[in-house]
Amino acid sequence: DSGVTQTPKHLITATGQRVTLRCSPRSGDLSVYWYQQSLDQGLQFLIQYYNGEERAKGNILERFSAQQFPDLHSELNLSSLELGDSALYFCASSVGQGMNTGELFFGEGSRLTVL
Amino acid sequence: AQSVSQHNHHVILSEAASLELGCNYSYGGTVNLFWYVQYPGQHLQLLLKYFSGDPLVKGIKGFEAEFIKSKFSFNLRKPSVQWSDTAEYFCAVISGGFKTIFGAGTRLFVKA
């Protein structure tokens, strides 16, 4: 158990819909990261927050948004869903950021299926 | 842009064979390097990491990796693999920015 909790574990929805994925980081970790893992594209970095502020953005679509709340949990919102958004979405956390990031601790992922 | 390349997407080995998985990165400055492993049905977890010092780092379960700065490489090795090493292996890099960038992963299957 990494200490990072993600919900839901599985989600099936239809094209055009909107979903919210939730992540609770390890106790004491201030950084939260979101990654998308699909068969053909590996592990793609989406976005990072540190203590409530956005710190880095990767290949995150405009239809996707995220935030980190004062209690440090984070939510990833995916809207106007398309078939190609079907993937495993991982959340990770770390104590620090930047070159002081150290090890990332990953949740078990949320598997999204868009039909 | 910063990138990480893993040369082999799929590797099949027999038990007791030696393993070497390649990883190259594109950033020329100071880097922190990692190998993560994802066992079937589980989350990613850290195998080993390099920040500075001895370029040969040892991780869990008998894995080691060597940082060769001149080659921008951080290859993962294990002298003798076991069936339980069947997993997907990811190389990752942090450079000057905030992002930890992962390679595409290498799926290792070890035949018993």
PDB file of C-alpha atoms in Angstrom:
ATOM      1  CA  ASP A   1       0.000   0.000   0.000  1.00  0.00           C
ATOM      2  CA  SER A   2       1.559   3.269  -1.183  1.00  0.00           C
ATOM      3  CA  GLY A   3      -0.644   5.501   0.964  1.00  0.00           C
ATOM      4  CA  VAL A   4      -2.118   7.214  -2.101  1.00  0.00           C
ATOM      5  CA  THR A   5      -5.842   6.646  -2.526  1.00  0.00           C
ATOM      6  CA  GLN A   6      -7.691   7.008  -5.794  1.00  0.00           C
ATOM      7  CA  THR A   7     -11.416   6.774  -6.422  1.00  0.00           C
ATOM      8  CA  PRO A   8     -13.215   5.409  -8.275  1.00  0.00           C
ATOM      9  CA  LYS A   9     -11.188   2.358  -9.294  1.00  0.00           C
ATOM     10  CA  HIS A  10     -13.319   1.741 -12.352  1.00  0.00           C
ATOM     11  CA  LEU A  11     -15.619   4.028 -14.263  1.00  0.00           C
ATOM     12  CA  ILE A  12     -17.652   3.385 -17.385  1.00  0.00           C
ATOM     13  CA  THR A  13     -19.355   6.280 -19.094  1.00  0.00           C
ATOM     14  CA  ALA A  14     -20.535   7.492 -22.474  1.00  0.00           C
ATOM     15  CA  THR A  15     -19.041   9.898 -24.955  1.00  0.00           C
ATOM     16  CA  GLY A  16     -19.805  13.520 -24.203  1.00  0.00           C
ATOM     17  CA  GLN A  17     -20.093  12.960 -20.481  1.00  0.00           C
ATOM     18  CA  ARG A  18     -18.049  14.447 -17.664  1.00  0.00           C
ATOM     19  CA  VAL A  19     -16.318  12.582 -14.841  1.00  0.00           C
ATOM     20  CA  THR A  20     -14.290  13.506 -11.792  1.00  0.00           C
ATOM     21  CA  LEU A  21     -11.415  11.423 -10.485  1.00  0.00           C
ATOM     22  CA  ARG A  22     -10.267  11.918  -6.942  1.00  0.00           C
ATOM     23  CA  CYS A  23      -6.889  11.456  -5.299  1.00  0.00           C
ATOM     24  CA  SER A  24      -5.783  11.634  -1.686  1.00  0.00           C
ATOM     25  CA  PRO A  25      -1.998  11.895  -1.374  1.00  0.00           C
ATOM     26  CA  ARG A  26       0.160  10.229   1.241  1.00  0.00           C
ATOM     27  CA  SER A  27       0.036  11.921   4.596  1.00  0.00           C
ATOM     28  CA  GLY A  28       2.568  14.757   4.579  1.00  0.00           C
ATOM     29  CA  ASP A  29       3.040  14.873   0.811  1.00  0.00           C
ATOM     30  CA  LEU A  30       2.460  18.312  -0.691  1.00  0.00           C
ATOM     31  CA  SER A  31       2.854  17.475  -4.380  1.00  0.00           C
ATOM     32  CA  VAL A  32       0.244  15.692  -6.438  1.00  0.00           C
ATOM     33  CA  TYR A  33       0.750  14.506 -10.005  1.00  0.00           C
ATOM     34  CA  TRP A  34      -1.665  13.133 -12.563  1.00  0.00           C
ATOM     35  CA  TYR A  35      -0.610  10.712 -15.285  1.00  0.00           C
ATOM     36  CA  GLN A  36      -2.524   9.037 -18.080  1.00  0.00           C
ATOM     37  CA  GLN A  37      -1.521   5.517 -19.070  1.00  0.00           C
ATOM     38  CA  SER A  38      -2.777   4.093 -22.329  1.00  0.00           C
ATOM     39  CA  LEU A  39      -1.590   1.080 -24.279  1.00  0.00           C
ATOM     40  CA  ASP A  40      -0.162   3.036 -27.165  1.00  0.00           C
ATOM     41  CA  GLN A  41       1.264   6.063 -25.343  1.00  0.00           C
ATOM     42  CA  GLY A  42       2.757   4.798 -22.129  1.00  0.00           C
ATOM     43  CA  LEU A  43       2.688   7.000 -19.043  1.00  0.00           C
ATOM     44  CA  GLN A  44       1.928  10.587 -20.014  1.00  0.00           C
ATOM     45  CA  PHE A  45       2.362  13.414 -17.537  1.00  0.00           C
ATOM     46  CA  LEU A  46      -0.750  15.588 -17.287  1.00  0.00           C
ATOM     47  CA  ILE A  47      -0.325  18.082 -14.466  1.00  0.00           C
ATOM     48  CA  GLN A  48       1.301  18.704 -11.096  1.00  0.00           C
ATOM     49  CA  TYR A  49       0.211  20.662  -8.036  1.00  0.00           C
ATOM     50  CA  TYR A  50       2.245  21.659  -5.026  1.00  0.00           C
ATOM     51  CA  ASN A  51       0.479  22.829  -1.888  1.00  0.00           C
ATOM     52  CA  GLY A  52      -2.550  23.955  -3.825  1.00  0.00           C
ATOM     53  CA  GLU A  53      -0.783  25.666  -6.697  1.00  0.00           C
ATOM     54  CA  GLU A  54      -0.291  24.394 -10.221  1.00  0.00           C
ATOM     55  CA  ARG A  55       3.419  23.804 -10.830  1.00  0.00           C
ATOM     56  CA  ALA A  56       3.779  22.036 -14.135  1.00  0.00           C
ATOM     57  CA  LYS A  57       1.641  21.099 -17.083  1.00  0.00           C
ATOM     58  CA  GLY A  58       2.167  18.328 -19.537  1.00  0.00           C
ATOM     59  CA  ASN A  59       0.046  17.085 -22.398  1.00  0.00           C
ATOM     60  CA  ILE A  60      -3.239  17.876 -20.715  1.00  0.00           C
ATOM     61  CA  LEU A  61      -6.176  18.549 -23.022  1.00  0.00           C
ATOM     62  CA  GLU A  62      -8.254  21.701 -22.639  1.00  0.00           C
ATOM     63  CA  ARG A  63     -11.243  19.453 -21.883  1.00  0.00           C
ATOM     64  CA  PHE A  64      -9.396  18.287 -18.770  1.00  0.00           C
ATOM     65  CA  SER A  65      -8.837  20.322 -15.644  1.00  0.00           C
ATOM     66  CA  ALA A  66      -7.552  19.666 -12.166  1.00  0.00           C
ATOM     67  CA  GLN A  67      -7.200  21.291  -8.807  1.00  0.00           C
ATOM     68  CA  GLN A  68      -5.672  20.649  -5.421  1.00  0.00           C
ATOM     69  CA  PHE A  69      -7.722  21.588  -2.406  1.00  0.00           C
ATOM     70  CA  PRO A  70      -6.584  23.030   0.961  1.00  0.00           C
ATOM     71  CA  ASP A  71      -6.635  19.558   2.481  1.00  0.00           C
ATOM     72  CA  LEU A  72      -4.228  18.555  -0.348  1.00  0.00           C
ATOM     73  CA  HIS A  73      -6.513  16.091  -2.065  1.00  0.00           C
ATOM     74  CA  SER A  74      -6.808  16.583  -5.784  1.00  0.00           C
ATOM     75  CA  GLU A  75      -9.466  16.103  -8.429  1.00  0.00           C
ATOM     76  CA  LEU A  76      -9.057  15.579 -12.142  1.00  0.00           C
ATOM     77  CA  ASN A  77     -12.085  16.621 -14.184  1.00  0.00           C
ATOM     78  CA  LEU A  78     -12.545  15.145 -17.644  1.00  0.00           C
ATOM     79  CA  SER A  79     -15.296  16.609 -19.793  1.00  0.00           C
ATOM     80  CA  SER A  80     -16.773  16.098 -23.253  1.00  0.00           C
ATOM     81  CA  LEU A  81     -15.352  12.609 -23.097  1.00  0.00           C
ATOM     82  CA  GLU A  82     -14.222  10.867 -26.253  1.00  0.00           C
ATOM     83  CA  LEU A  83     -13.473   7.220 -26.926  1.00  0.00           C
ATOM     84  CA  GLY A  84      -9.776   8.015 -26.951  1.00  0.00           C
ATOM     85  CA  ASP A  85      -9.914   9.200 -23.346  1.00  0.00           C
ATOM     86  CA  SER A  86     -10.299   5.603 -22.214  1.00  0.00           C
ATOM     87  CA  ALA A  87      -7.198   4.935 -20.143  1.00  0.00           C
ATOM     88  CA  LEU A  88      -5.826   4.319 -16.697  1.00  0.00           C
ATOM     89  CA  TYR A  89      -5.379   7.570 -14.791  1.00  0.00           C
ATOM     90  CA  PHE A  90      -2.764   7.518 -12.073  1.00  0.00           C
ATOM     91  CA  CYS A  91      -2.275   9.924  -9.261  1.00  0.00           C
ATOM     92  CA  ALA A  92       1.073  10.152  -7.507  1.00  0.00           C
ATOM     93  CA  SER A  93       2.363  12.193  -4.616  1.00  0.00           C
ATOM     94  CA  SER A  94       5.693  13.284  -3.243  1.00  0.00           C
ATOM     95  CA  VAL A  95       6.962  15.327  -0.358  1.00  0.00           C
ATOM     96  CA  GLY A  96       8.840  17.895  -2.404  1.00  0.00           C
ATOM     97  CA  GLN A  97       8.868  19.329  -5.891  1.00  0.00           C
ATOM     98  CA  GLY A  98      11.299  20.004  -8.687  1.00  0.00           C
ATOM     99  CA  MET A  99      14.725  18.516  -8.127  1.00  0.00           C
ATOM    100  CA  ASN A 100      13.714  17.794  -4.533  1.00  0.00           C
ATOM    101  CA  THR A 101      10.836  15.610  -5.654  1.00  0.00           C
ATOM    102  CA  GLY A 102      12.468  12.338  -4.783  1.00  0.00           C
ATOM    103  CA  GLU A 103      10.330   9.247  -5.075  1.00  0.00           C
ATOM    104  CA  LEU A 104       6.803   9.372  -6.425  1.00  0.00           C
ATOM    105  CA  PHE A 105       4.223   7.243  -4.639  1.00  0.00           C
ATOM    106  CA  PHE A 106       1.487   6.033  -6.935  1.00  0.00           C
ATOM    107  CA  GLY A 107      -2.118   5.167  -6.347  1.00  0.00           C
ATOM    108  CA  GLU A 108      -3.676   2.100  -7.927  1.00  0.00           C
ATOM    109  CA  GLY A 109      -5.247   4.142 -10.671  1.00  0.00           C
ATOM    110  CA  SER A 110      -8.726   4.869 -11.970  1.00  0.00           C
ATOM    111  CA  ARG A 111      -9.635   2.914 -15.074  1.00  0.00           C
ATOM    112  CA  LEU A 112     -11.894   4.975 -17.298  1.00  0.00           C
ATOM    113  CA  THR A 113     -13.813   3.355 -20.127  1.00  0.00           C
ATOM    114  CA  VAL A 114     -15.683   5.609 -22.515  1.00  0.00           C
ATOM    115  CA  LEU A 115     -18.286   3.842 -24.651  1.00  0.00           C
TER     116      LEU A 115
ATOM    117  CA  ALA B   1      11.796  19.127 -24.971  1.00  0.00           C
ATOM    118  CA  GLN B   2      12.889  16.694 -22.327  1.00  0.00           C
ATOM    119  CA  SER B   3      12.299  13.066 -23.263  1.00  0.00           C
ATOM    120  CA  VAL B   4      13.055   9.557 -22.093  1.00  0.00           C
ATOM    121  CA  SER B   5      13.558   6.638 -24.460  1.00  0.00           C
ATOM    122  CA  GLN B   6      13.305   2.995 -23.564  1.00  0.00           C
ATOM    123  CA  HIS B   7      14.619   0.900 -26.391  1.00  0.00           C
ATOM    124  CA  ASN B   8      12.793  -2.352 -25.821  1.00  0.00           C
ATOM    125  CA  HIS B   9       9.034  -2.401 -25.521  1.00  0.00           C
ATOM    126  CA  HIS B  10       8.768  -6.132 -24.937  1.00  0.00           C
ATOM    127  CA  VAL B  11      11.371  -8.522 -23.580  1.00  0.00           C
ATOM    128  CA  ILE B  12      10.970 -12.259 -23.052  1.00  0.00           C
ATOM    129  CA  LEU B  13      13.552 -14.138 -21.013  1.00  0.00           C
ATOM    130  CA  SER B  14      13.886 -17.514 -19.386  1.00  0.00           C
ATOM    131  CA  GLU B  15      14.487 -17.769 -15.662  1.00  0.00           C
ATOM    132  CA  ALA B  16      18.139 -17.275 -14.667  1.00  0.00           C
ATOM    133  CA  ALA B  17      18.888 -15.242 -17.793  1.00  0.00           C
ATOM    134  CA  SER B  18      20.530 -11.862 -17.378  1.00  0.00           C
ATOM    135  CA  LEU B  19      18.556  -8.692 -17.964  1.00  0.00           C
ATOM    136  CA  GLU B  20      19.521  -5.309 -19.290  1.00  0.00           C
ATOM    137  CA  LEU B  21      16.906  -2.690 -20.124  1.00  0.00           C
ATOM    138  CA  GLY B  22      18.040   0.424 -21.899  1.00  0.00           C
ATOM    139  CA  CYS B  23      17.083   3.988 -20.979  1.00  0.00           C
ATOM    140  CA  ASN B  24      18.289   7.202 -22.555  1.00  0.00           C
ATOM    141  CA  TYR B  25      17.247  10.743 -21.759  1.00  0.00           C
ATOM    142  CA  SER B  26      17.605  13.975 -23.676  1.00  0.00           C
ATOM    143  CA  TYR B  27      18.390  16.610 -21.044  1.00  0.00           C
ATOM    144  CA  GLY B  28      21.982  17.837 -20.744  1.00  0.00           C
ATOM    145  CA  GLY B  29      21.944  19.362 -17.273  1.00  0.00           C
ATOM    146  CA  THR B  30      21.655  17.909 -13.802  1.00  0.00           C
ATOM    147  CA  VAL B  31      19.200  15.036 -13.650  1.00  0.00           C
ATOM    148  CA  ASN B  32      17.672  12.736 -11.079  1.00  0.00           C
ATOM    149  CA  LEU B  33      17.010   9.282 -12.493  1.00  0.00           C
ATOM    150  CA  PHE B  34      14.616   6.551 -11.457  1.00  0.00           C
ATOM    151  CA  TRP B  35      13.422   3.102 -12.380  1.00  0.00           C
ATOM    152  CA  TYR B  36       9.900   2.142 -11.393  1.00  0.00           C
ATOM    153  CA  VAL B  37       8.234  -1.245 -11.697  1.00  0.00           C
ATOM    154  CA  GLN B  38       4.578  -2.109 -12.148  1.00  0.00           C
ATOM    155  CA  TYR B  39       3.703  -5.711 -11.321  1.00  0.00           C
ATOM    156  CA  PRO B  40       0.519  -7.079 -12.879  1.00  0.00           C
ATOM    157  CA  GLY B  41      -2.513  -5.496 -11.260  1.00  0.00           C
ATOM    158  CA  GLN B  42      -0.466  -3.294  -8.962  1.00  0.00           C
ATOM    159  CA  HIS B  43       0.584   0.338  -8.768  1.00  0.00           C
ATOM    160  CA  LEU B  44       3.979   1.631  -9.827  1.00  0.00           C
ATOM    161  CA  GLN B  45       6.656   1.428  -7.201  1.00  0.00           C
ATOM    162  CA  LEU B  46      10.246   2.565  -6.998  1.00  0.00           C
ATOM    163  CA  LEU B  47      13.006   0.092  -7.874  1.00  0.00           C
ATOM    164  CA  LEU B  48      15.978   2.414  -7.513  1.00  0.00           C
ATOM    165  CA  LYS B  49      17.082   6.015  -7.945  1.00  0.00           C
ATOM    166  CA  TYR B  50      20.160   8.055  -8.724  1.00  0.00           C
ATOM    167  CA  PHE B  51      20.689  11.616  -7.513  1.00  0.00           C
ATOM    168  CA  SER B  52      24.480  11.930  -7.270  1.00  0.00           C
ATOM    169  CA  GLY B  53      27.616  10.062  -6.215  1.00  0.00           C
ATOM    170  CA  ASP B  54      28.420   6.498  -7.243  1.00  0.00           C
ATOM    171  CA  PRO B  55      26.953   6.035 -10.727  1.00  0.00           C
ATOM    172  CA  LEU B  56      26.237   2.381 -10.014  1.00  0.00           C
ATOM    173  CA  VAL B  57      23.148   2.225  -7.852  1.00  0.00           C
ATOM    174  CA  LYS B  58      21.591  -0.810  -6.291  1.00  0.00           C
ATOM    175  CA  GLY B  59      17.886  -1.206  -5.763  1.00  0.00           C
ATOM    176  CA  ILE B  60      15.474  -3.716  -4.415  1.00  0.00           C
ATOM    177  CA  LYS B  61      15.181  -7.347  -5.489  1.00  0.00           C
ATOM    178  CA  GLY B  62      18.712  -7.552  -6.892  1.00  0.00           C
ATOM    179  CA  PHE B  63      18.301  -4.830  -9.502  1.00  0.00           C
ATOM    180  CA  GLU B  64      20.991  -2.286 -10.251  1.00  0.00           C
ATOM    181  CA  ALA B  65      21.435   0.555 -12.716  1.00  0.00           C
ATOM    182  CA  GLU B  66      24.403   2.456 -14.054  1.00  0.00           C
ATOM    183  CA  PHE B  67      24.369   6.156 -14.838  1.00  0.00           C
ATOM    184  CA  ILE B  68      26.668   6.986 -17.746  1.00  0.00           C
ATOM    185  CA  LYS B  69      26.575  10.742 -18.132  1.00  0.00           C
ATOM    186  CA  SER B  70      28.464  10.826 -21.422  1.00  0.00           C
ATOM    187  CA  LYS B  71      25.896   8.525 -22.982  1.00  0.00           C
ATOM    188  CA  PHE B  72      22.842  10.087 -21.289  1.00  0.00           C
ATOM    189  CA  SER B  73      21.959   6.576 -20.199  1.00  0.00           C
ATOM    190  CA  PHE B  74      20.641   4.847 -17.112  1.00  0.00           C
ATOM    191  CA  ASN B  75      20.342   1.159 -17.954  1.00  0.00           C
ATOM    192  CA  LEU B  76      18.734  -1.319 -15.603  1.00  0.00           C
ATOM    193  CA  ARG B  77      20.360  -4.696 -14.980  1.00  0.00           C
ATOM    194  CA  LYS B  78      19.780  -7.898 -13.096  1.00  0.00           C
ATOM    195  CA  PRO B  79      22.188 -10.847 -13.306  1.00  0.00           C
ATOM    196  CA  SER B  80      19.559 -13.567 -13.007  1.00  0.00           C
ATOM    197  CA  VAL B  81      15.836 -12.939 -13.467  1.00  0.00           C
ATOM    198  CA  GLN B  82      13.045 -14.835 -11.786  1.00  0.00           C
ATOM    199  CA  TRP B  83       9.494 -15.538 -12.891  1.00  0.00           C
ATOM    200  CA  SER B  84       8.341 -13.024 -10.270  1.00  0.00           C
ATOM    201  CA  ASP B  85      10.183 -10.258 -12.149  1.00  0.00           C
ATOM    202  CA  THR B  86       7.490 -10.360 -14.826  1.00  0.00           C
ATOM    203  CA  ALA B  87       6.287  -6.757 -14.857  1.00  0.00           C
ATOM    204  CA  GLU B  88       6.462  -3.478 -16.728  1.00  0.00           C
ATOM    205  CA  TYR B  89       9.515  -1.331 -16.066  1.00  0.00           C
ATOM    206  CA  PHE B  90       9.612   2.434 -16.437  1.00  0.00           C
ATOM    207  CA  CYS B  91      12.596   4.724 -16.550  1.00  0.00           C
ATOM    208  CA  ALA B  92      11.952   8.268 -15.309  1.00  0.00           C
ATOM    209  CA  VAL B  93      13.858  11.543 -15.212  1.00  0.00           C
ATOM    210  CA  ILE B  94      13.557  14.845 -13.404  1.00  0.00           C
ATOM    211  CA  SER B  95      15.651  17.642 -14.822  1.00  0.00           C
ATOM    212  CA  GLY B  96      15.480  21.372 -14.275  1.00  0.00           C
ATOM    213  CA  GLY B  97      11.734  21.548 -14.337  1.00  0.00           C
ATOM    214  CA  PHE B  98       9.071  20.188 -12.066  1.00  0.00           C
ATOM    215  CA  LYS B  99       7.960  17.285 -14.175  1.00  0.00           C
ATOM    216  CA  THR B 100       8.948  13.679 -13.713  1.00  0.00           C
ATOM    217  CA  ILE B 101       8.990  12.341 -17.250  1.00  0.00           C
ATOM    218  CA  PHE B 102       8.552   8.628 -17.847  1.00  0.00           C
ATOM    219  CA  GLY B 103       9.655   6.457 -20.702  1.00  0.00           C
ATOM    220  CA  ALA B 104       7.118   4.363 -22.595  1.00  0.00           C
ATOM    221  CA  GLY B 105       7.876   1.320 -20.475  1.00  0.00           C
ATOM    222  CA  THR B 106       9.295  -2.133 -21.162  1.00  0.00           C
ATOM    223  CA  ARG B 107       7.154  -5.191 -20.593  1.00  0.00           C
ATOM    224  CA  LEU B 108       9.239  -8.072 -19.293  1.00  0.00           C
ATOM    225  CA  PHE B 109       7.939 -11.611 -19.366  1.00  0.00           C
ATOM    226  CA  VAL B 110       9.997 -14.268 -17.651  1.00  0.00           C
ATOM    227  CA  LYS B 111       9.321 -17.862 -18.612  1.00  0.00           C
ATOM    228  CA  ALA B 112       9.441 -20.333 -15.768  1.00  0.00           C
TER     229      ALA B 112
END
